[in-house]
mmCIF file of C-alpha atoms and ligand atoms in Angstrom:
data_model
loop_
_atom_site.group_PDB
_atom_site.id
_atom_site.type_symbol
_atom_site.label_atom_id
_atom_site.label_comp_id
_atom_site.label_asym_id
_atom_site.label_seq_id
_atom_site.Cartn_x
_atom_site.Cartn_y
_atom_site.Cartn_z
ATOM 1 C CA MET A 1 -70.066 -4.364 -8.583
ATOM 2 C CA ASN A 2 -70.530 -1.243 -10.705
ATOM 3 C CA LYS A 3 -71.527 -2.295 -14.207
ATOM 4 C CA THR A 4 -71.448 -0.170 -17.325
ATOM 5 C CA PRO A 5 -72.377 -2.698 -19.991
ATOM 6 C CA ILE A 6 -72.658 -2.339 -23.745
ATOM 7 C CA GLY A 7 -76.361 -2.153 -24.664
ATOM 8 C CA ILE A 8 -77.520 -4.170 -27.659
ATOM 9 C CA PHE A 9 -81.004 -3.396 -28.937
ATOM 10 C CA ASP A 10 -83.211 -5.151 -31.445
ATOM 11 C CA SER A 11 -86.920 -5.135 -32.179
ATOM 12 C CA GLY A 12 -86.901 -8.823 -31.232
ATOM 13 C CA TYR A 13 -84.614 -11.810 -31.610
ATOM 14 C CA GLY A 14 -82.629 -11.029 -34.760
ATOM 15 C CA GLY A 15 -80.087 -8.883 -32.924
ATOM 16 C CA LEU A 16 -78.943 -12.062 -31.199
ATOM 17 C CA THR A 17 -77.115 -12.943 -34.450
ATOM 18 C CA ILE A 18 -75.141 -9.697 -34.030
ATOM 19 C CA LEU A 19 -74.646 -10.177 -30.283
ATOM 20 C CA ASN A 20 -73.233 -13.691 -30.848
ATOM 21 C CA GLU A 21 -70.513 -12.355 -33.147
ATOM 22 C CA ILE A 22 -69.746 -9.374 -30.893
ATOM 23 C CA ARG A 23 -69.303 -11.689 -27.896
ATOM 24 C CA LYS A 24 -66.973 -13.959 -29.901
ATOM 25 C CA LEU A 25 -64.672 -11.037 -30.595
ATOM 26 C CA LEU A 26 -65.156 -9.086 -27.349
ATOM 27 C CA PRO A 27 -66.026 -11.689 -24.693
ATOM 28 C CA GLU A 28 -64.645 -9.753 -21.736
ATOM 29 C CA TYR A 29 -67.191 -6.920 -21.787
ATOM 30 C CA ASP A 30 -70.588 -6.882 -20.031
ATOM 31 C CA TYR A 31 -73.695 -6.772 -22.230
ATOM 32 C CA VAL A 32 -77.391 -6.055 -21.858
ATOM 33 C CA TYR A 33 -79.527 -7.326 -24.725
ATOM 34 C CA LEU A 34 -82.942 -5.705 -25.039
ATOM 35 C CA GLY A 35 -85.553 -7.173 -27.388
ATOM 36 C CA ASP A 36 -88.788 -5.255 -27.882
ATOM 37 C CA ASN A 37 -90.528 -8.536 -28.662
ATOM 38 C CA ALA A 38 -93.947 -7.332 -27.535
ATOM 39 C CA ARG A 39 -93.964 -4.748 -30.347
ATOM 40 C CA SER A 40 -91.938 -6.498 -33.052
ATOM 41 C CA PRO A 41 -91.715 -6.736 -35.989
ATOM 42 C CA TYR A 42 -90.694 -3.164 -36.736
ATOM 43 C CA GLY A 43 -90.144 -3.900 -40.439
ATOM 44 C CA SER A 44 -93.616 -2.845 -41.563
ATOM 45 C CA ARG A 45 -94.009 0.111 -39.158
ATOM 46 C CA SER A 46 -93.825 3.823 -40.025
ATOM 47 C CA CYS A 47 -90.758 5.997 -39.399
ATOM 48 C CA GLU A 48 -92.494 7.827 -36.543
ATOM 49 C CA VAL A 49 -93.357 4.612 -34.708
ATOM 50 C CA VAL A 50 -89.940 2.979 -35.238
ATOM 51 C CA TYR A 51 -88.249 6.173 -33.999
ATOM 52 C CA LYS A 52 -90.511 6.393 -30.913
ATOM 53 C CA PHE A 53 -89.995 2.721 -29.948
ATOM 54 C CA THR A 54 -86.238 2.839 -30.616
ATOM 55 C CA LYS A 55 -85.817 6.011 -28.554
ATOM 56 C CA GLN A 56 -87.646 4.363 -25.642
ATOM 57 C CA ALA A 57 -85.329 1.365 -25.883
ATOM 58 C CA VAL A 58 -82.187 3.502 -26.053
ATOM 59 C CA ASP A 59 -83.312 5.583 -23.047
ATOM 60 C CA THR A 60 -83.975 2.372 -21.108
ATOM 61 C CA LEU A 61 -80.474 1.072 -21.876
ATOM 62 C CA PHE A 62 -78.973 4.437 -20.883
ATOM 63 C CA ASP A 63 -80.930 4.278 -17.598
ATOM 64 C CA LEU A 64 -79.490 0.799 -17.022
ATOM 65 C CA GLY A 65 -76.003 2.322 -17.149
ATOM 66 C CA CYS A 66 -74.966 1.580 -20.751
ATOM 67 C CA PRO A 67 -72.779 4.423 -22.080
ATOM 68 C CA LEU A 68 -72.738 2.765 -25.521
ATOM 69 C CA VAL A 69 -75.752 1.270 -27.324
ATOM 70 C CA ILE A 70 -75.670 -0.710 -30.570
ATOM 71 C CA LEU A 71 -78.867 -0.744 -32.611
ATOM 72 C CA ALA A 72 -78.526 -4.363 -33.763
ATOM 73 C CA CYS A 73 -81.550 -3.888 -36.008
ATOM 74 C CA ASN A 74 -81.481 -2.627 -39.571
ATOM 75 C CA THR A 75 -84.965 -1.140 -39.463
ATOM 76 C CA ALA A 76 -84.150 0.880 -36.318
ATOM 77 C CA SER A 77 -80.756 1.865 -37.768
ATOM 78 C CA ALA A 78 -82.460 3.002 -40.997
ATOM 79 C CA LYS A 79 -85.323 4.911 -39.448
ATOM 80 C CA ALA A 80 -84.224 6.161 -36.031
ATOM 81 C CA LEU A 81 -80.435 6.278 -35.664
ATOM 82 C CA ARG A 82 -79.767 9.574 -37.385
ATOM 83 C CA THR A 83 -82.357 11.507 -35.323
ATOM 84 C CA ILE A 84 -81.132 9.932 -32.096
ATOM 85 C CA GLN A 85 -77.485 10.732 -32.916
ATOM 86 C CA GLN A 86 -78.034 14.241 -34.233
ATOM 87 C CA LEU A 87 -80.957 15.590 -32.202
ATOM 88 C CA ASP A 88 -81.518 13.523 -29.058
ATOM 89 C CA LEU A 89 -77.996 12.713 -27.869
ATOM 90 C CA PRO A 90 -76.673 16.310 -27.823
ATOM 91 C CA GLN A 91 -79.654 17.307 -25.663
ATOM 92 C CA SER A 92 -79.504 14.297 -23.332
ATOM 93 C CA GLY A 93 -78.218 14.379 -19.734
ATOM 94 C CA ASP A 94 -74.886 12.898 -20.883
ATOM 95 C CA PRO A 95 -73.991 13.838 -24.481
ATOM 96 C CA SER A 96 -70.858 11.669 -24.307
ATOM 97 C CA ARG A 97 -73.006 8.522 -24.551
ATOM 98 C CA ARG A 98 -73.038 6.947 -27.996
ATOM 99 C CA VAL A 99 -75.476 5.033 -30.192
ATOM 100 C CA LEU A 100 -74.164 3.091 -33.219
ATOM 101 C CA GLY A 101 -76.007 1.166 -35.926
ATOM 102 C CA VAL A 102 -75.422 -1.752 -38.287
ATOM 103 C CA ILE A 103 -75.823 -0.126 -41.699
ATOM 104 C CA ARG A 104 -72.733 2.089 -41.802
ATOM 105 C CA PRO A 105 -70.232 -0.674 -40.857
ATOM 106 C CA THR A 106 -71.701 -2.946 -43.551
ATOM 107 C CA VAL A 107 -71.591 -0.218 -46.175
ATOM 108 C CA GLU A 108 -67.957 0.635 -45.383
ATOM 109 C CA VAL A 109 -66.686 -2.840 -46.349
ATOM 110 C CA ILE A 110 -68.928 -3.474 -49.346
ATOM 111 C CA GLU A 111 -66.666 -2.165 -52.077
ATOM 112 C CA LYS A 112 -63.942 -4.619 -51.010
ATOM 113 C CA LEU A 113 -66.411 -7.512 -51.141
ATOM 114 C CA SER A 114 -68.049 -6.809 -54.494
ATOM 115 C CA VAL A 115 -65.636 -7.423 -57.357
ATOM 116 C CA GLY A 116 -67.977 -6.224 -60.123
ATOM 117 C CA GLY A 117 -69.615 -3.393 -58.147
ATOM 118 C CA HIS A 118 -73.159 -4.794 -58.426
ATOM 119 C CA VAL A 119 -74.629 -5.143 -54.926
ATOM 120 C CA GLY A 120 -78.028 -6.515 -53.896
ATOM 121 C CA VAL A 121 -79.699 -5.675 -50.584
ATOM 122 C CA LEU A 122 -82.307 -7.947 -49.001
ATOM 123 C CA ALA A 123 -84.105 -6.336 -46.067
ATOM 124 C CA THR A 124 -87.446 -5.544 -44.427
ATOM 125 C CA GLN A 125 -89.966 -3.315 -46.167
ATOM 126 C CA GLY A 126 -89.030 -0.463 -43.801
ATOM 127 C CA THR A 127 -85.307 -0.650 -44.508
ATOM 128 C CA VAL A 128 -85.853 -0.926 -48.261
ATOM 129 C CA SER A 129 -88.292 1.974 -48.436
ATOM 130 C CA SER A 130 -85.842 4.181 -46.492
ATOM 131 C CA HIS A 131 -83.219 3.410 -49.229
ATOM 132 C CA SER A 132 -80.617 3.771 -46.469
ATOM 133 C CA TYR A 133 -78.273 1.192 -47.996
ATOM 134 C CA GLN A 134 -78.464 2.726 -51.446
ATOM 135 C CA ILE A 135 -77.913 6.256 -50.115
ATOM 136 C CA GLU A 136 -75.047 5.307 -47.792
ATOM 137 C CA ILE A 137 -73.279 3.064 -50.332
ATOM 138 C CA ASN A 138 -73.506 5.697 -53.057
ATOM 139 C CA LYS A 139 -72.136 8.386 -50.708
ATOM 140 C CA LEU A 140 -68.966 6.341 -50.231
ATOM 141 C CA PHE A 141 -68.867 4.446 -53.542
ATOM 142 C CA PRO A 142 -70.792 6.301 -56.263
ATOM 143 C CA ASP A 143 -69.882 3.694 -58.915
ATOM 144 C CA VAL A 144 -71.473 0.772 -57.092
ATOM 145 C CA LYS A 145 -74.890 -0.194 -58.448
ATOM 146 C CA VAL A 146 -77.269 -1.025 -55.585
ATOM 147 C CA THR A 147 -80.492 -2.998 -56.054
ATOM 148 C CA GLU A 148 -82.904 -3.539 -53.162
ATOM 149 C CA GLU A 149 -85.590 -6.144 -52.479
ATOM 150 C CA ALA A 150 -87.971 -6.291 -49.514
ATOM 151 C CA CYS A 151 -88.692 -9.756 -48.103
ATOM 152 C CA PRO A 152 -91.634 -9.218 -45.745
ATOM 153 C CA LEU A 153 -92.230 -12.898 -44.926
ATOM 154 C CA TRP A 154 -88.683 -13.917 -44.108
ATOM 155 C CA VAL A 155 -88.716 -12.657 -40.496
ATOM 156 C CA PRO A 156 -91.835 -14.691 -39.584
ATOM 157 C CA LEU A 157 -90.340 -17.742 -41.334
ATOM 158 C CA VAL A 158 -87.228 -17.527 -39.170
ATOM 159 C CA GLU A 159 -89.087 -16.765 -35.954
ATOM 160 C CA THR A 160 -91.404 -19.734 -36.408
ATOM 161 C CA GLY A 161 -88.407 -22.041 -36.863
ATOM 162 C CA GLU A 162 -89.155 -22.647 -40.580
ATOM 163 C CA SER A 163 -85.722 -21.581 -41.910
ATOM 164 C CA GLU A 164 -84.818 -25.095 -43.001
ATOM 165 C CA SER A 165 -88.292 -26.296 -44.005
ATOM 166 C CA PRO A 166 -89.091 -27.169 -47.642
ATOM 167 C CA GLY A 167 -92.160 -24.889 -47.414
ATOM 168 C CA ALA A 168 -89.894 -21.862 -46.942
ATOM 169 C CA ASP A 169 -88.267 -22.479 -50.363
ATOM 170 C CA TYR A 170 -91.097 -20.740 -52.199
ATOM 171 C CA PHE A 171 -90.693 -17.403 -50.378
ATOM 172 C CA VAL A 172 -86.906 -17.483 -50.343
ATOM 173 C CA ARG A 173 -86.692 -18.339 -54.050
ATOM 174 C CA LYS A 174 -89.313 -15.712 -54.944
ATOM 175 C CA HIS A 175 -87.337 -12.791 -53.495
ATOM 176 C CA LEU A 176 -83.959 -14.031 -54.710
ATOM 177 C CA GLU A 177 -85.380 -14.324 -58.233
ATOM 178 C CA GLN A 178 -87.010 -10.901 -58.012
ATOM 179 C CA LEU A 179 -83.725 -9.355 -56.877
ATOM 180 C CA ILE A 180 -81.665 -10.982 -59.631
ATOM 181 C CA ALA A 181 -84.323 -10.075 -62.229
ATOM 182 C CA LYS A 182 -83.711 -6.395 -61.410
ATOM 183 C CA ASP A 183 -79.925 -6.744 -61.960
ATOM 184 C CA ASP A 184 -78.507 -10.029 -63.213
ATOM 185 C CA SER A 185 -74.922 -8.803 -62.684
ATOM 186 C CA ILE A 186 -75.269 -8.789 -58.878
ATOM 187 C CA ASP A 187 -72.212 -10.514 -57.393
ATOM 188 C CA THR A 188 -72.713 -9.660 -53.711
ATOM 189 C CA ILE A 189 -75.860 -9.643 -51.570
ATOM 190 C CA ILE A 190 -76.061 -7.812 -48.236
ATOM 191 C CA LEU A 191 -78.331 -9.589 -45.761
ATOM 192 C CA GLY A 192 -79.695 -6.295 -44.456
ATOM 193 C CA CYS A 193 -81.888 -7.810 -41.767
ATOM 194 C CA THR A 194 -80.647 -9.464 -38.608
ATOM 195 C CA HIS A 195 -82.781 -12.601 -39.109
ATOM 196 C CA TYR A 196 -81.563 -13.502 -42.574
ATOM 197 C CA PRO A 197 -78.299 -15.284 -41.618
ATOM 198 C CA LEU A 198 -80.492 -18.187 -40.529
ATOM 199 C CA LEU A 199 -81.645 -18.549 -44.143
ATOM 200 C CA ILE A 200 -78.098 -18.723 -45.569
ATOM 201 C CA PRO A 201 -78.055 -22.521 -46.129
ATOM 202 C CA LYS A 202 -81.291 -22.303 -48.122
ATOM 203 C CA MET A 203 -80.146 -19.217 -50.072
ATOM 204 C CA LYS A 204 -76.872 -20.943 -50.969
ATOM 205 C CA ARG A 205 -78.780 -23.876 -52.432
ATOM 206 C CA LEU A 206 -80.910 -21.529 -54.549
ATOM 207 C CA LEU A 207 -78.249 -19.089 -55.796
ATOM 208 C CA THR A 208 -75.376 -19.538 -58.224
ATOM 209 C CA PRO A 209 -72.242 -20.193 -56.140
ATOM 210 C CA THR A 210 -70.412 -17.134 -57.507
ATOM 211 C CA ILE A 211 -72.772 -14.786 -55.639
ATOM 212 C CA LYS A 212 -71.386 -13.786 -52.253
ATOM 213 C CA LEU A 213 -73.759 -13.506 -49.266
ATOM 214 C CA VAL A 214 -72.829 -10.908 -46.663
ATOM 215 C CA PRO A 215 -74.229 -11.386 -43.139
ATOM 216 C CA GLN A 216 -73.529 -8.490 -40.784
ATOM 217 C CA GLY A 217 -72.599 -10.003 -37.409
ATOM 218 C CA GLU A 218 -68.860 -10.332 -37.955
ATOM 219 C CA ILE A 219 -68.664 -6.984 -39.771
ATOM 220 C CA VAL A 220 -70.420 -5.177 -36.900
ATOM 221 C CA ALA A 221 -68.254 -6.972 -34.314
ATOM 222 C CA LYS A 222 -65.039 -5.916 -36.095
ATOM 223 C CA SER A 223 -66.315 -2.387 -36.476
ATOM 224 C CA LEU A 224 -67.113 -2.208 -32.742
ATOM 225 C CA THR A 225 -63.633 -3.517 -31.894
ATOM 226 C CA ASP A 226 -62.145 -0.846 -34.105
ATOM 227 C CA TYR A 227 -64.419 1.828 -32.582
ATOM 228 C CA LEU A 228 -63.288 0.925 -29.050
ATOM 229 C CA GLU A 229 -59.634 1.086 -30.112
ATOM 230 C CA ARG A 230 -60.174 4.518 -31.615
ATOM 231 C CA HIS A 231 -62.198 5.736 -28.614
ATOM 232 C CA PRO A 232 -60.269 4.857 -25.439
ATOM 233 C CA GLU A 233 -62.413 7.377 -23.515
ATOM 234 C CA MET A 234 -65.438 5.141 -24.201
ATOM 235 C CA ASP A 235 -63.526 1.887 -23.808
ATOM 236 C CA LYS A 236 -62.399 2.751 -20.290
ATOM 237 C CA ARG A 237 -65.992 3.489 -19.217
ATOM 238 C CA LEU A 238 -67.101 -0.071 -20.069
ATOM 239 C CA SER A 239 -67.074 -2.780 -17.398
ATOM 240 C CA ARG A 240 -65.541 -6.184 -18.089
ATOM 241 C CA ASN A 241 -66.920 -9.192 -16.216
ATOM 242 C CA GLY A 242 -67.988 -11.199 -19.264
ATOM 243 C CA SER A 243 -71.657 -11.025 -18.178
ATOM 244 C CA ILE A 244 -74.832 -10.906 -20.253
ATOM 245 C CA ARG A 245 -78.438 -9.989 -19.330
ATOM 246 C CA TYR A 246 -81.370 -10.620 -21.649
ATOM 247 C CA LEU A 247 -84.311 -8.249 -21.300
ATOM 248 C CA THR A 248 -87.571 -8.553 -23.191
ATOM 249 C CA THR A 249 -90.790 -6.566 -23.347
ATOM 250 C CA GLU A 250 -92.636 -9.907 -23.911
ATOM 251 C CA SER A 251 -93.026 -12.799 -21.499
ATOM 252 C CA CYS A 252 -89.729 -14.298 -20.332
ATOM 253 C CA ASP A 253 -90.763 -17.859 -21.163
ATOM 254 C CA LYS A 254 -91.737 -16.923 -24.698
ATOM 255 C CA PHE A 255 -88.439 -15.064 -25.198
ATOM 256 C CA LYS A 256 -86.460 -18.008 -23.879
ATOM 257 C CA ASP A 257 -88.246 -20.462 -26.177
ATOM 258 C CA LEU A 258 -87.800 -18.492 -29.393
ATOM 259 C CA ALA A 259 -84.308 -17.249 -28.510
ATOM 260 C CA SER A 260 -83.209 -20.880 -28.721
ATOM 261 C CA VAL A 261 -83.546 -20.571 -32.535
ATOM 262 C CA PHE A 262 -80.703 -18.007 -32.395
ATOM 263 C CA LEU A 263 -78.617 -19.081 -29.374
ATOM 264 C CA SER A 264 -77.066 -22.353 -28.318
ATOM 265 C CA ASP A 265 -76.854 -21.404 -24.590
ATOM 266 C CA ASP A 266 -79.666 -21.968 -22.136
ATOM 267 C CA ILE A 267 -80.510 -18.421 -21.056
ATOM 268 C CA LYS A 268 -82.453 -16.614 -18.345
ATOM 269 C CA ALA A 269 -84.582 -13.686 -19.506
ATOM 270 C CA GLU A 270 -86.031 -10.756 -17.528
ATOM 271 C CA HIS A 271 -89.187 -8.851 -18.387
ATOM 272 C CA ILE A 272 -89.004 -5.055 -18.750
ATOM 273 C CA ASN A 273 -91.473 -2.294 -19.654
ATOM 274 C CA ILE A 274 -89.978 0.433 -21.814
ATOM 275 C CA ASP A 275 -92.935 2.648 -22.732
HETATM 276 N N1 DGL B 1 -84.396 -6.779 -36.656
HETATM 277 C C1 DGL B 1 -85.121 -6.310 -37.803
HETATM 278 C C2 DGL B 1 -84.127 -5.833 -38.855
HETATM 279 O O1 DGL B 1 -82.957 -6.122 -38.836
HETATM 280 C C3 DGL B 1 -86.014 -7.367 -38.382
HETATM 281 C C4 DGL B 1 -87.213 -7.696 -37.541
HETATM 282 C C5 DGL B 1 -88.289 -6.624 -37.572
HETATM 283 O O2 DGL B 1 -88.891 -6.376 -38.624
HETATM 284 O O3 DGL B 1 -88.528 -6.070 -36.505
HETATM 285 O O4 DGL B 1 -84.529 -5.117 -39.754
#
């Protein structure tokens, strides 16, 4: 069976929140999920390192036959996507392959979601210091006021299964308060990190109910559906057997254990070296 799956890449587990939504909307396609768990988190790493690791992951997914790769990671989308799209892809063996990220689709819908035009962004240190959300939102919607807040401890809280624990309240409250203190008119908050949807129940308890939380999974899934409709030449290259492979640069058992925080299915993981 000749497979040309859609590649989904994340630094670790968080991209599984995006994959889940993509598979709900597009269950018939084949997918390969690659988590660079051995080298995650990327959130505190430099641009050079995030670019190098992301490029290795994208090349691996291309070698596995994926003509289309989604960077289901905000940090990789912020720090590596543009260079890969503009410099690497045109020079690659097959320039018709495509790499898409998660920031642009989120930005495109934000004006519709924010009634008052005051948007908060919660993300990793790397995504916040790139100011990618602010830059991209203001390119499309110059009147929207964007306020960013880095939440460096939220990824470890989620990955250690502490999302619902009372101890996590301190760190979640701290960053929500710091964000709102910078702009108390914020009416919409982008969860600009793939792990943060797991903290939604806690955030909802700590925020005033009028503030809208925007996770990205469904937005990215709809945007991919739309992309495939607009690009039949890509759509017809993709195989459809409804299959999924999980690849990790860490140990398979470790991946399987922690992936259960993000997935309800019992999965089989395969180890892969990408450097
Ligand atoms: N997946 C990353 C993101 O969305 C978070 C985890 C990391 O820092 O590697 O930014």
